């Protein structure tokens, strides 16, 4: 099995895929990019590994956030670390891409929105008004976000 030799640590996050590269993250292991066309490890990192949230792979970048709110961005090809940013709080939801923006939601219900780019630029921090441990879902022009008590639908009517 191609993956057995590279998966070590405590599993939790799901793998991500973009442009022929599978990205896995294992707490107490590594963030590992595997070239599916070459059948070998492309690169890996052991910085700020997520315990619950899955990595986000885009055609150009990989984004991660760990439970302590430390986010990282890497080049998909080559694995060069592009930026690191720390927010206060716990982060269990996975980062998600919508257009050219990455949404990092924390457990307090605040979503930290940054540009999907090689330099860190935050563009907003909207709050639900209640805690949430869920990853938001984007459907058309609407965002669905499950709080601890309510399911929110955010978008134009």
PDB file of C-alpha atoms in Angstrom:
ATOM      1  CA  UNK A   1       0.000   0.000   0.000  1.00  0.00           C
ATOM      2  CA  UNK A   2       1.426   3.357  -1.109  1.00  0.00           C
ATOM      3  CA  UNK A   3       0.331   5.275   2.012  1.00  0.00           C
ATOM      4  CA  UNK A   4       1.270   2.878   4.805  1.00  0.00           C
ATOM      5  CA  UNK A   5       4.878   4.045   5.111  1.00  0.00           C
ATOM      6  CA  UNK A   6       3.929   7.732   5.401  1.00  0.00           C
ATOM      7  CA  UNK A   7       0.983   7.635   7.752  1.00  0.00           C
ATOM      8  CA  UNK A   8       2.159   7.753  11.328  1.00  0.00           C
ATOM      9  CA  UNK A   9       0.876   9.560  14.378  1.00  0.00           C
ATOM     10  CA  UNK A  10      -2.637   9.986  15.688  1.00  0.00           C
ATOM     11  CA  UNK A  11      -5.279  10.018  12.945  1.00  0.00           C
ATOM     12  CA  UNK A  12      -8.261  12.325  12.908  1.00  0.00           C
ATOM     13  CA  UNK A  13      -8.056  14.714   9.980  1.00  0.00           C
ATOM     14  CA  UNK A  14      -9.220  13.604   6.542  1.00  0.00           C
ATOM     15  CA  UNK A  15      -6.849  13.738   3.586  1.00  0.00           C
ATOM     16  CA  UNK A  16      -7.114  16.486   0.958  1.00  0.00           C
ATOM     17  CA  UNK A  17      -6.358  16.287  -2.770  1.00  0.00           C
ATOM     18  CA  UNK A  18      -5.405  18.764  -5.509  1.00  0.00           C
ATOM     19  CA  UNK A  19      -3.526  18.491  -8.814  1.00  0.00           C
ATOM     20  CA  UNK A  20      -2.349  14.917  -8.323  1.00  0.00           C
ATOM     21  CA  UNK A  21      -1.143  15.463  -4.761  1.00  0.00           C
ATOM     22  CA  UNK A  22      -2.719  13.835  -1.706  1.00  0.00           C
ATOM     23  CA  UNK A  23      -2.127  15.742   1.540  1.00  0.00           C
ATOM     24  CA  UNK A  24      -2.433  14.014   4.895  1.00  0.00           C
ATOM     25  CA  UNK A  25      -2.017  15.392   8.411  1.00  0.00           C
ATOM     26  CA  UNK A  26      -1.450  13.357  11.552  1.00  0.00           C
ATOM     27  CA  UNK A  27      -1.020  14.845  15.006  1.00  0.00           C
ATOM     28  CA  UNK A  28       2.307  13.648  16.475  1.00  0.00           C
ATOM     29  CA  UNK A  29       3.241  12.642  12.910  1.00  0.00           C
ATOM     30  CA  UNK A  30       3.550  14.984   9.966  1.00  0.00           C
ATOM     31  CA  UNK A  31       1.813  16.931   7.255  1.00  0.00           C
ATOM     32  CA  UNK A  32       2.701  14.873   4.201  1.00  0.00           C
ATOM     33  CA  UNK A  33       2.156  15.546   0.499  1.00  0.00           C
ATOM     34  CA  UNK A  34       2.197  12.438  -1.675  1.00  0.00           C
ATOM     35  CA  UNK A  35       2.526  12.643  -5.448  1.00  0.00           C
ATOM     36  CA  UNK A  36      -0.033  10.170  -6.737  1.00  0.00           C
ATOM     37  CA  UNK A  37       1.464  10.265 -10.246  1.00  0.00           C
ATOM     38  CA  UNK A  38       5.006   9.529  -9.022  1.00  0.00           C
ATOM     39  CA  UNK A  39       3.909   7.209  -6.216  1.00  0.00           C
ATOM     40  CA  UNK A  40       6.180   8.824  -3.627  1.00  0.00           C
ATOM     41  CA  UNK A  41       6.331  11.422  -0.904  1.00  0.00           C
ATOM     42  CA  UNK A  42       6.700  14.904  -2.386  1.00  0.00           C
ATOM     43  CA  UNK A  43       7.337  16.805   0.871  1.00  0.00           C
ATOM     44  CA  UNK A  44       6.442  16.909   4.562  1.00  0.00           C
ATOM     45  CA  UNK A  45       6.358  19.265   7.531  1.00  0.00           C
ATOM     46  CA  UNK A  46       6.056  18.798  11.269  1.00  0.00           C
ATOM     47  CA  UNK A  47       5.015  22.390  12.092  1.00  0.00           C
ATOM     48  CA  UNK A  48       1.827  23.043  14.080  1.00  0.00           C
ATOM     49  CA  UNK A  49       0.039  19.819  13.123  1.00  0.00           C
ATOM     50  CA  UNK A  50      -3.756  19.699  13.289  1.00  0.00           C
ATOM     51  CA  UNK A  51      -5.381  17.203  15.637  1.00  0.00           C
ATOM     52  CA  UNK A  52      -8.938  17.445  14.338  1.00  0.00           C
ATOM     53  CA  UNK A  53      -9.173  19.795  11.370  1.00  0.00           C
ATOM     54  CA  UNK A  54      -8.295  18.483   7.931  1.00  0.00           C
ATOM     55  CA  UNK A  55      -5.787  20.200   5.650  1.00  0.00           C
ATOM     56  CA  UNK A  56      -7.132  22.235   2.741  1.00  0.00           C
ATOM     57  CA  UNK A  57      -5.477  21.630  -0.627  1.00  0.00           C
ATOM     58  CA  UNK A  58      -6.044  24.060  -3.491  1.00  0.00           C
ATOM     59  CA  UNK A  59      -4.470  24.057  -6.971  1.00  0.00           C
ATOM     60  CA  UNK A  60      -1.614  26.199  -5.577  1.00  0.00           C
ATOM     61  CA  UNK A  61      -1.582  25.979  -1.783  1.00  0.00           C
ATOM     62  CA  UNK A  62      -2.099  23.849   1.322  1.00  0.00           C
ATOM     63  CA  UNK A  63      -3.635  25.459   4.418  1.00  0.00           C
ATOM     64  CA  UNK A  64      -3.751  24.007   7.925  1.00  0.00           C
ATOM     65  CA  UNK A  65      -4.910  25.161  11.343  1.00  0.00           C
ATOM     66  CA  UNK A  66      -4.240  23.342  14.585  1.00  0.00           C
ATOM     67  CA  UNK A  67      -6.398  23.157  17.718  1.00  0.00           C
ATOM     68  CA  UNK A  68      -4.501  26.112  19.250  1.00  0.00           C
ATOM     69  CA  UNK A  69      -5.318  28.456  16.350  1.00  0.00           C
ATOM     70  CA  UNK A  70      -1.977  28.353  14.546  1.00  0.00           C
ATOM     71  CA  UNK A  71      -2.529  28.455  10.780  1.00  0.00           C
ATOM     72  CA  UNK A  72       0.059  27.729   8.104  1.00  0.00           C
ATOM     73  CA  UNK A  73       0.149  28.056   4.330  1.00  0.00           C
ATOM     74  CA  UNK A  74       2.429  26.012   2.074  1.00  0.00           C
ATOM     75  CA  UNK A  75       3.033  25.753  -1.648  1.00  0.00           C
ATOM     76  CA  UNK A  76       1.227  22.650  -2.897  1.00  0.00           C
ATOM     77  CA  UNK A  77       4.181  21.742  -5.099  1.00  0.00           C
ATOM     78  CA  UNK A  78       7.438  21.743  -3.149  1.00  0.00           C
ATOM     79  CA  UNK A  79       5.957  22.424   0.300  1.00  0.00           C
ATOM     80  CA  UNK A  80       7.648  25.794   0.880  1.00  0.00           C
ATOM     81  CA  UNK A  81       6.109  27.368   3.978  1.00  0.00           C
ATOM     82  CA  UNK A  82       4.617  30.701   2.908  1.00  0.00           C
ATOM     83  CA  UNK A  83       3.110  32.075   6.088  1.00  0.00           C
ATOM     84  CA  UNK A  84       2.142  31.366   9.676  1.00  0.00           C
ATOM     85  CA  UNK A  85      -0.544  33.170  11.684  1.00  0.00           C
ATOM     86  CA  UNK A  86      -1.849  32.642  15.208  1.00  0.00           C
ATOM     87  CA  UNK A  87      -5.345  33.422  16.473  1.00  0.00           C
ATOM     88  CA  UNK A  88      -6.481  33.020  20.083  1.00  0.00           C
ATOM     89  CA  UNK A  89      -8.850  30.162  20.782  1.00  0.00           C
ATOM     90  CA  UNK A  90      -9.531  26.573  19.855  1.00  0.00           C
ATOM     91  CA  UNK A  91      -9.992  25.474  16.239  1.00  0.00           C
ATOM     92  CA  UNK A  92     -11.590  22.103  15.468  1.00  0.00           C
ATOM     93  CA  UNK A  93     -13.370  22.961  12.182  1.00  0.00           C
ATOM     94  CA  UNK A  94     -11.398  22.462   8.972  1.00  0.00           C
ATOM     95  CA  UNK A  95     -10.390  25.403   6.777  1.00  0.00           C
ATOM     96  CA  UNK A  96     -12.567  25.709   3.689  1.00  0.00           C
ATOM     97  CA  UNK A  97     -12.100  27.527   0.384  1.00  0.00           C
ATOM     98  CA  UNK A  98     -14.737  29.709  -1.271  1.00  0.00           C
ATOM     99  CA  UNK A  99     -13.558  31.599  -4.329  1.00  0.00           C
ATOM    100  CA  UNK A 100     -10.189  33.105  -3.422  1.00  0.00           C
ATOM    101  CA  UNK A 101     -10.856  33.140   0.327  1.00  0.00           C
ATOM    102  CA  UNK A 102     -10.040  30.637   3.077  1.00  0.00           C
ATOM    103  CA  UNK A 103     -12.425  30.413   6.005  1.00  0.00           C
ATOM    104  CA  UNK A 104     -10.897  29.327   9.349  1.00  0.00           C
ATOM    105  CA  UNK A 105     -13.675  28.882  11.939  1.00  0.00           C
ATOM    106  CA  UNK A 106     -12.959  28.640  15.651  1.00  0.00           C
ATOM    107  CA  UNK A 107     -14.934  26.885  18.382  1.00  0.00           C
ATOM    108  CA  UNK A 108     -16.364  30.196  19.648  1.00  0.00           C
ATOM    109  CA  UNK A 109     -18.202  30.689  16.345  1.00  0.00           C
ATOM    110  CA  UNK A 110     -15.859  33.300  14.856  1.00  0.00           C
ATOM    111  CA  UNK A 111     -14.799  32.742  11.250  1.00  0.00           C
ATOM    112  CA  UNK A 112     -11.431  34.241  10.339  1.00  0.00           C
ATOM    113  CA  UNK A 113     -11.345  34.931   6.609  1.00  0.00           C
ATOM    114  CA  UNK A 114      -8.005  35.215   4.798  1.00  0.00           C
ATOM    115  CA  UNK A 115      -6.968  35.435   1.171  1.00  0.00           C
ATOM    116  CA  UNK A 116      -5.822  32.181  -0.428  1.00  0.00           C
ATOM    117  CA  UNK A 117      -2.462  33.680  -1.307  1.00  0.00           C
ATOM    118  CA  UNK A 118       1.260  33.413  -0.635  1.00  0.00           C
ATOM    119  CA  UNK A 119       1.130  36.289   1.874  1.00  0.00           C
ATOM    120  CA  UNK A 120      -1.236  36.379   4.871  1.00  0.00           C
ATOM    121  CA  UNK A 121      -4.024  38.926   4.480  1.00  0.00           C
ATOM    122  CA  UNK A 122      -7.053  38.753   6.748  1.00  0.00           C
ATOM    123  CA  UNK A 123     -10.226  40.254   5.268  1.00  0.00           C
ATOM    124  CA  UNK A 124     -12.822  39.670   7.991  1.00  0.00           C
ATOM    125  CA  UNK A 125     -13.875  38.029  11.243  1.00  0.00           C
ATOM    126  CA  UNK A 126     -17.663  37.573  11.346  1.00  0.00           C
ATOM    127  CA  UNK A 127     -19.154  35.897  14.437  1.00  0.00           C
ATOM    128  CA  UNK A 128     -22.198  33.630  14.772  1.00  0.00           C
ATOM    129  CA  UNK A 129     -22.979  34.837  18.275  1.00  0.00           C
ATOM    130  CA  UNK A 130     -22.626  31.321  19.706  1.00  0.00           C
ATOM    131  CA  UNK A 131     -20.024  28.587  19.766  1.00  0.00           C
ATOM    132  CA  UNK A 132     -19.540  26.082  16.981  1.00  0.00           C
ATOM    133  CA  UNK A 133     -17.263  23.148  16.383  1.00  0.00           C
ATOM    134  CA  UNK A 134     -18.511  22.622  12.831  1.00  0.00           C
ATOM    135  CA  UNK A 135     -16.952  23.395   9.468  1.00  0.00           C
ATOM    136  CA  UNK A 136     -19.198  25.746   7.464  1.00  0.00           C
ATOM    137  CA  UNK A 137     -20.642  24.495   4.177  1.00  0.00           C
ATOM    138  CA  UNK A 138     -20.941  26.624   1.047  1.00  0.00           C
ATOM    139  CA  UNK A 139     -23.842  25.974  -1.332  1.00  0.00           C
ATOM    140  CA  UNK A 140     -24.278  28.441  -4.184  1.00  0.00           C
ATOM    141  CA  UNK A 141     -24.275  31.928  -2.688  1.00  0.00           C
ATOM    142  CA  UNK A 142     -25.140  30.712   0.817  1.00  0.00           C
ATOM    143  CA  UNK A 143     -23.122  29.633   3.816  1.00  0.00           C
ATOM    144  CA  UNK A 144     -24.551  27.053   6.215  1.00  0.00           C
ATOM    145  CA  UNK A 145     -22.950  27.041   9.634  1.00  0.00           C
ATOM    146  CA  UNK A 146     -24.070  24.890  12.557  1.00  0.00           C
ATOM    147  CA  UNK A 147     -23.763  26.561  15.926  1.00  0.00           C
ATOM    148  CA  UNK A 148     -24.192  24.798  19.257  1.00  0.00           C
ATOM    149  CA  UNK A 149     -27.918  25.654  19.251  1.00  0.00           C
ATOM    150  CA  UNK A 150     -28.908  26.816  15.775  1.00  0.00           C
ATOM    151  CA  UNK A 151     -28.224  26.117  12.106  1.00  0.00           C
ATOM    152  CA  UNK A 152     -27.481  29.383  10.295  1.00  0.00           C
ATOM    153  CA  UNK A 153     -28.054  30.141   6.624  1.00  0.00           C
ATOM    154  CA  UNK A 154     -26.089  33.222   5.584  1.00  0.00           C
ATOM    155  CA  UNK A 155     -26.632  34.794   2.171  1.00  0.00           C
ATOM    156  CA  UNK A 156     -28.926  36.892   0.021  1.00  0.00           C
ATOM    157  CA  UNK A 157     -32.648  36.144   0.007  1.00  0.00           C
TER     158      UNK A 157
END
